[in-house]
Amino acid sequence: MRPDNEALIVIDVQNDFCPGGALAVADGAAVVAPVNDMLDDFAVRVLTQDWHPAAHSSFASRHPGKTPFEVIEMPYGPQVLWPDHCVQATGGAALHPDLRVDRADMILRKGFRAAIDSYSAFFENDHTTPTGLEGYLRSRGVDRVTLVGLATDFCVHYSALDAARLGFGTTVHLPACRAIDLDGSLDHAHAAMQAAGVVLRE
Ligand code: VGL
Ligand code: ZN
């Protein structure tokens, strides 16, 4: 068992990010077994859930003439447009049925404001609106986090950068992550995480 100052943060292991889902990550369901094993090892265990209103501004369907995976400029910066995914209270937004949700201490929802996306578990995409996770972890005495889940190059990546920036000792355990890999986004994510002092475990 890991010490009480270490948390496992399981990012977005949801049906829509698994094969058959609306924004399927190749081999995404392969993270479930290693994540379940890791949930047994940590004293502090957080799951995140991407949780969008049906008219979320990150959906290409909200932008006439645009198609999924195009990038647009939002007031807070560039935003990839996605297929509709993880719509609140739909089956696609549900956590994967084999994920050991019973082992989690807390489930954090993000991306629930229509006008702004939230890749990171700590801040929305304006990099300033907090989700509350930092306070939760600090009040539980956590100063080290390990991140796993989906997708390596988006929500895991941005969560890891924010965790490191906030001063948490940050590790990404890659065998329990899978990537979307859009135009080199995985290589970019690896480089950015390393530059930020995130430990990438193979
Ligand atoms: C994610 C794209 C859109 C993720 C969430 O969990 O990585 N990616 N929403
Ligand atoms: Zn999303």
Short mmCIF file of C-alpha atoms and ligand atoms in Angstrom, two decimals:
data_model
loop_
_atom_site.label_atom_id
_atom_site.label_comp_id
_atom_site.label_asym_id
_atom_site.label_seq_id
_atom_site.Cartn_x
_atom_site.Cartn_y
_atom_site.Cartn_z
CA MET A 1 0.00 0.00 0.00
CA ARG A 2 1.26 3.46 -0.93
CA PRO A 3 1.60 6.09 1.83
CA ASP A 4 -1.25 8.50 2.65
CA ASN A 5 0.39 11.43 0.82
CA GLU A 6 0.01 9.74 -2.58
CA ALA A 7 -3.13 9.84 -4.70
CA LEU A 8 -4.12 7.90 -7.79
CA ILE A 9 -6.10 10.02 -10.26
CA VAL A 10 -7.95 7.99 -12.88
CA ILE A 11 -8.85 10.19 -15.83
CA ASP A 12 -12.05 9.69 -17.86
CA VAL A 13 -12.30 5.88 -18.13
CA GLN A 14 -15.74 6.26 -19.72
CA ASN A 15 -17.66 4.36 -22.37
CA ASP A 16 -17.40 7.11 -24.98
CA PHE A 17 -13.58 6.92 -24.86
CA CYS A 18 -13.59 3.13 -25.27
CA PRO A 19 -14.09 1.12 -28.48
CA GLY A 20 -17.69 1.54 -29.64
CA GLY A 21 -17.94 4.97 -27.99
CA ALA A 22 -18.47 8.38 -29.59
CA LEU A 23 -14.82 9.45 -29.20
CA ALA A 24 -13.22 6.03 -29.00
CA VAL A 25 -9.54 5.90 -28.08
CA ALA A 26 -7.77 2.97 -29.79
CA ASP A 27 -7.47 0.12 -27.25
CA GLY A 28 -8.96 2.40 -24.56
CA ALA A 29 -10.60 -0.41 -22.59
CA ALA A 30 -7.16 -1.99 -22.10
CA VAL A 31 -6.54 0.47 -19.26
CA VAL A 32 -9.33 -0.95 -17.10
CA ALA A 33 -7.46 -4.01 -15.76
CA PRO A 34 -4.23 -2.19 -14.81
CA VAL A 35 -6.21 0.72 -13.33
CA ASN A 36 -8.25 -1.68 -11.19
CA ASP A 37 -5.02 -3.22 -9.84
CA MET A 38 -3.60 0.22 -9.06
CA LEU A 39 -6.79 1.31 -7.25
CA ASP A 40 -5.98 -1.40 -4.69
CA ASP A 41 -2.56 0.11 -4.03
CA PHE A 42 -3.38 3.74 -3.25
CA ALA A 43 -4.82 5.25 -0.08
CA VAL A 44 -6.38 8.23 -1.90
CA ARG A 45 -8.28 7.43 -5.10
CA VAL A 46 -10.00 9.91 -7.38
CA LEU A 47 -11.89 9.17 -10.61
CA THR A 48 -12.71 11.91 -13.10
CA GLN A 49 -15.66 11.97 -15.46
CA ASP A 50 -15.96 14.18 -18.54
CA TRP A 51 -19.52 15.51 -18.13
CA HIS A 52 -20.79 17.78 -20.89
CA PRO A 53 -24.19 19.41 -21.40
CA ALA A 54 -25.79 18.33 -24.71
CA ALA A 55 -24.98 21.72 -26.29
CA HIS A 56 -21.34 21.86 -25.20
CA SER A 57 -19.18 24.38 -27.10
CA SER A 58 -16.44 21.78 -27.72
CA PHE A 59 -18.81 19.79 -29.95
CA ALA A 60 -18.34 20.32 -33.71
CA SER A 61 -22.12 19.93 -34.01
CA ARG A 62 -22.48 23.34 -32.30
CA HIS A 63 -20.43 25.12 -34.97
CA PRO A 64 -22.11 25.21 -38.39
CA GLY A 65 -19.74 24.19 -41.19
CA LYS A 66 -17.17 22.70 -38.81
CA THR A 67 -16.26 19.05 -38.53
CA PRO A 68 -14.81 17.05 -35.66
CA PHE A 69 -11.08 17.44 -35.01
CA GLU A 70 -10.90 20.92 -36.58
CA VAL A 71 -9.40 23.59 -34.29
CA ILE A 72 -11.16 26.91 -33.63
CA GLU A 73 -10.28 29.98 -31.60
CA MET A 74 -12.28 30.34 -28.38
CA PRO A 75 -12.05 33.32 -25.99
CA TYR A 76 -9.68 31.19 -23.86
CA GLY A 77 -7.49 29.99 -26.79
CA PRO A 78 -7.46 27.26 -29.45
CA GLN A 79 -10.02 24.49 -29.01
CA VAL A 80 -10.21 21.15 -30.85
CA LEU A 81 -13.78 20.41 -31.91
CA TRP A 82 -14.93 16.94 -30.92
CA PRO A 83 -17.74 14.62 -31.85
CA ASP A 84 -20.57 14.87 -29.30
CA HIS A 85 -19.34 12.78 -26.35
CA CYS A 86 -19.82 12.23 -22.63
CA VAL A 87 -23.18 13.98 -22.57
CA GLN A 88 -24.44 14.20 -18.99
CA ALA A 89 -26.43 11.18 -17.79
CA THR A 90 -26.02 9.20 -21.03
CA GLY A 91 -24.49 5.72 -21.28
CA GLY A 92 -21.52 7.18 -23.11
CA ALA A 93 -20.70 9.36 -20.11
CA ALA A 94 -20.89 6.41 -17.71
CA LEU A 95 -17.66 5.05 -16.27
CA HIS A 96 -16.59 1.77 -17.90
CA PRO A 97 -18.72 -1.05 -16.42
CA ASP A 98 -15.66 -3.09 -15.39
CA LEU A 99 -13.92 -0.19 -13.64
CA ARG A 100 -13.82 -0.76 -9.86
CA VAL A 101 -15.73 2.41 -9.08
CA ASP A 102 -16.41 1.04 -5.59
CA ARG A 103 -12.72 1.56 -4.77
CA ALA A 104 -12.87 5.31 -5.45
CA ASP A 105 -13.04 7.91 -2.67
CA MET A 106 -14.25 10.66 -4.90
CA ILE A 107 -15.60 11.17 -8.43
CA LEU A 108 -14.89 14.58 -9.93
CA ARG A 109 -16.93 15.82 -12.87
CA LYS A 110 -15.52 18.37 -15.30
CA GLY A 111 -16.53 20.06 -18.55
CA PHE A 112 -20.04 20.80 -17.30
CA ARG A 113 -20.04 24.49 -18.31
CA ALA A 114 -21.35 24.87 -21.86
CA ALA A 115 -19.01 27.71 -22.83
CA ILE A 116 -15.68 26.19 -21.77
CA ASP A 117 -13.97 22.83 -22.09
CA SER A 118 -12.00 21.22 -19.30
CA TYR A 119 -9.29 18.76 -20.21
CA SER A 120 -7.46 19.07 -16.91
CA ALA A 121 -8.80 17.61 -13.70
CA PHE A 122 -7.51 20.77 -11.92
CA PHE A 123 -8.47 23.74 -14.13
CA GLU A 124 -10.79 24.38 -17.04
CA ASN A 125 -9.24 25.26 -20.41
CA ASP A 126 -8.86 28.94 -19.43
CA HIS A 127 -6.19 27.57 -17.01
CA THR A 128 -7.67 29.66 -14.18
CA THR A 129 -11.15 28.31 -13.27
CA PRO A 130 -10.48 25.63 -10.64
CA THR A 131 -12.37 22.33 -10.40
CA GLY A 132 -11.75 22.01 -6.66
CA LEU A 133 -9.47 18.97 -6.98
CA GLU A 134 -6.42 20.82 -5.68
CA GLY A 135 -8.22 21.69 -2.45
CA TYR A 136 -9.53 18.16 -2.05
CA LEU A 137 -6.07 16.65 -2.42
CA ARG A 138 -4.32 19.20 -0.18
CA SER A 139 -6.93 18.86 2.56
CA ARG A 140 -6.28 15.12 2.52
CA GLY A 141 -2.53 15.72 2.90
CA VAL A 142 -1.62 14.62 -0.62
CA ASP A 143 1.57 15.95 -2.23
CA ARG A 144 2.25 13.26 -4.82
CA VAL A 145 -0.08 12.11 -7.60
CA THR A 146 -0.01 9.31 -10.16
CA LEU A 147 -2.18 9.79 -13.24
CA VAL A 148 -3.63 7.08 -15.48
CA GLY A 149 -6.54 6.80 -17.92
CA LEU A 150 -7.78 8.43 -21.15
CA ALA A 151 -6.56 10.10 -23.13
CA THR A 152 -2.78 10.36 -22.63
CA ASP A 153 -2.41 13.34 -24.97
CA PHE A 154 -5.44 15.36 -23.79
CA CYS A 155 -6.96 14.99 -20.35
CA VAL A 156 -4.07 13.03 -18.80
CA HIS A 157 -1.54 15.42 -20.35
CA TYR A 158 -3.22 18.64 -19.17
CA SER A 159 -3.95 17.21 -15.73
CA ALA A 160 -0.29 16.22 -15.35
CA LEU A 161 0.96 19.68 -16.39
CA ASP A 162 -1.36 21.36 -13.90
CA ALA A 163 -0.46 18.93 -11.10
CA ALA A 164 3.25 19.63 -11.64
CA ARG A 165 2.64 23.40 -11.85
CA LEU A 166 0.75 23.22 -8.54
CA GLY A 167 3.77 21.55 -6.94
CA PHE A 168 2.53 17.97 -6.69
CA GLY A 169 5.17 15.34 -7.41
CA THR A 170 3.62 13.99 -10.60
CA THR A 171 3.95 10.63 -12.32
CA VAL A 172 2.08 9.37 -15.39
CA HIS A 173 1.95 5.58 -15.53
CA LEU A 174 1.85 5.02 -19.30
CA PRO A 175 0.88 1.31 -19.37
CA ALA A 176 -2.49 2.36 -17.92
CA CYS A 177 -3.03 5.19 -20.44
CA ARG A 178 -4.05 5.25 -24.12
CA ALA A 179 -3.89 8.18 -26.58
CA ILE A 180 -6.06 9.83 -29.24
CA ASP A 181 -2.90 10.91 -31.15
CA LEU A 182 -4.15 13.70 -33.38
CA ASP A 183 -1.44 15.24 -35.63
CA GLY A 184 1.47 14.34 -33.36
CA SER A 185 -0.34 15.23 -30.16
CA LEU A 186 1.09 12.23 -28.32
CA ASP A 187 4.72 13.14 -29.06
CA HIS A 188 3.96 16.72 -28.09
CA ALA A 189 2.33 15.59 -24.84
CA HIS A 190 5.29 13.39 -23.89
CA ALA A 191 7.74 16.26 -24.51
CA ALA A 192 5.63 18.83 -22.65
CA MET A 193 5.14 16.56 -19.65
CA GLN A 194 8.86 15.78 -19.48
CA ALA A 195 9.75 19.46 -19.75
CA ALA A 196 7.37 20.17 -16.84
CA GLY A 197 9.13 17.63 -14.63
CA VAL A 198 6.44 14.96 -14.86
CA VAL A 199 7.86 11.45 -14.43
CA LEU A 200 6.73 9.23 -17.32
CA ARG A 201 6.76 5.59 -16.24
CA GLU A 202 6.83 3.06 -19.07
C1 VGL B 1 -10.95 14.16 -23.58
C2 VGL B 1 -11.23 15.13 -25.64
C3 VGL B 1 -12.43 15.69 -25.23
C4 VGL B 1 -10.10 13.30 -22.70
C5 VGL B 1 -12.13 14.73 -23.14
O1 VGL B 1 -10.62 12.73 -21.73
O2 VGL B 1 -8.89 13.18 -22.99
N1 VGL B 1 -10.50 14.38 -24.82
N2 VGL B 1 -12.87 15.48 -23.98
ZN ZN B 2 -14.81 16.16 -23.46
#
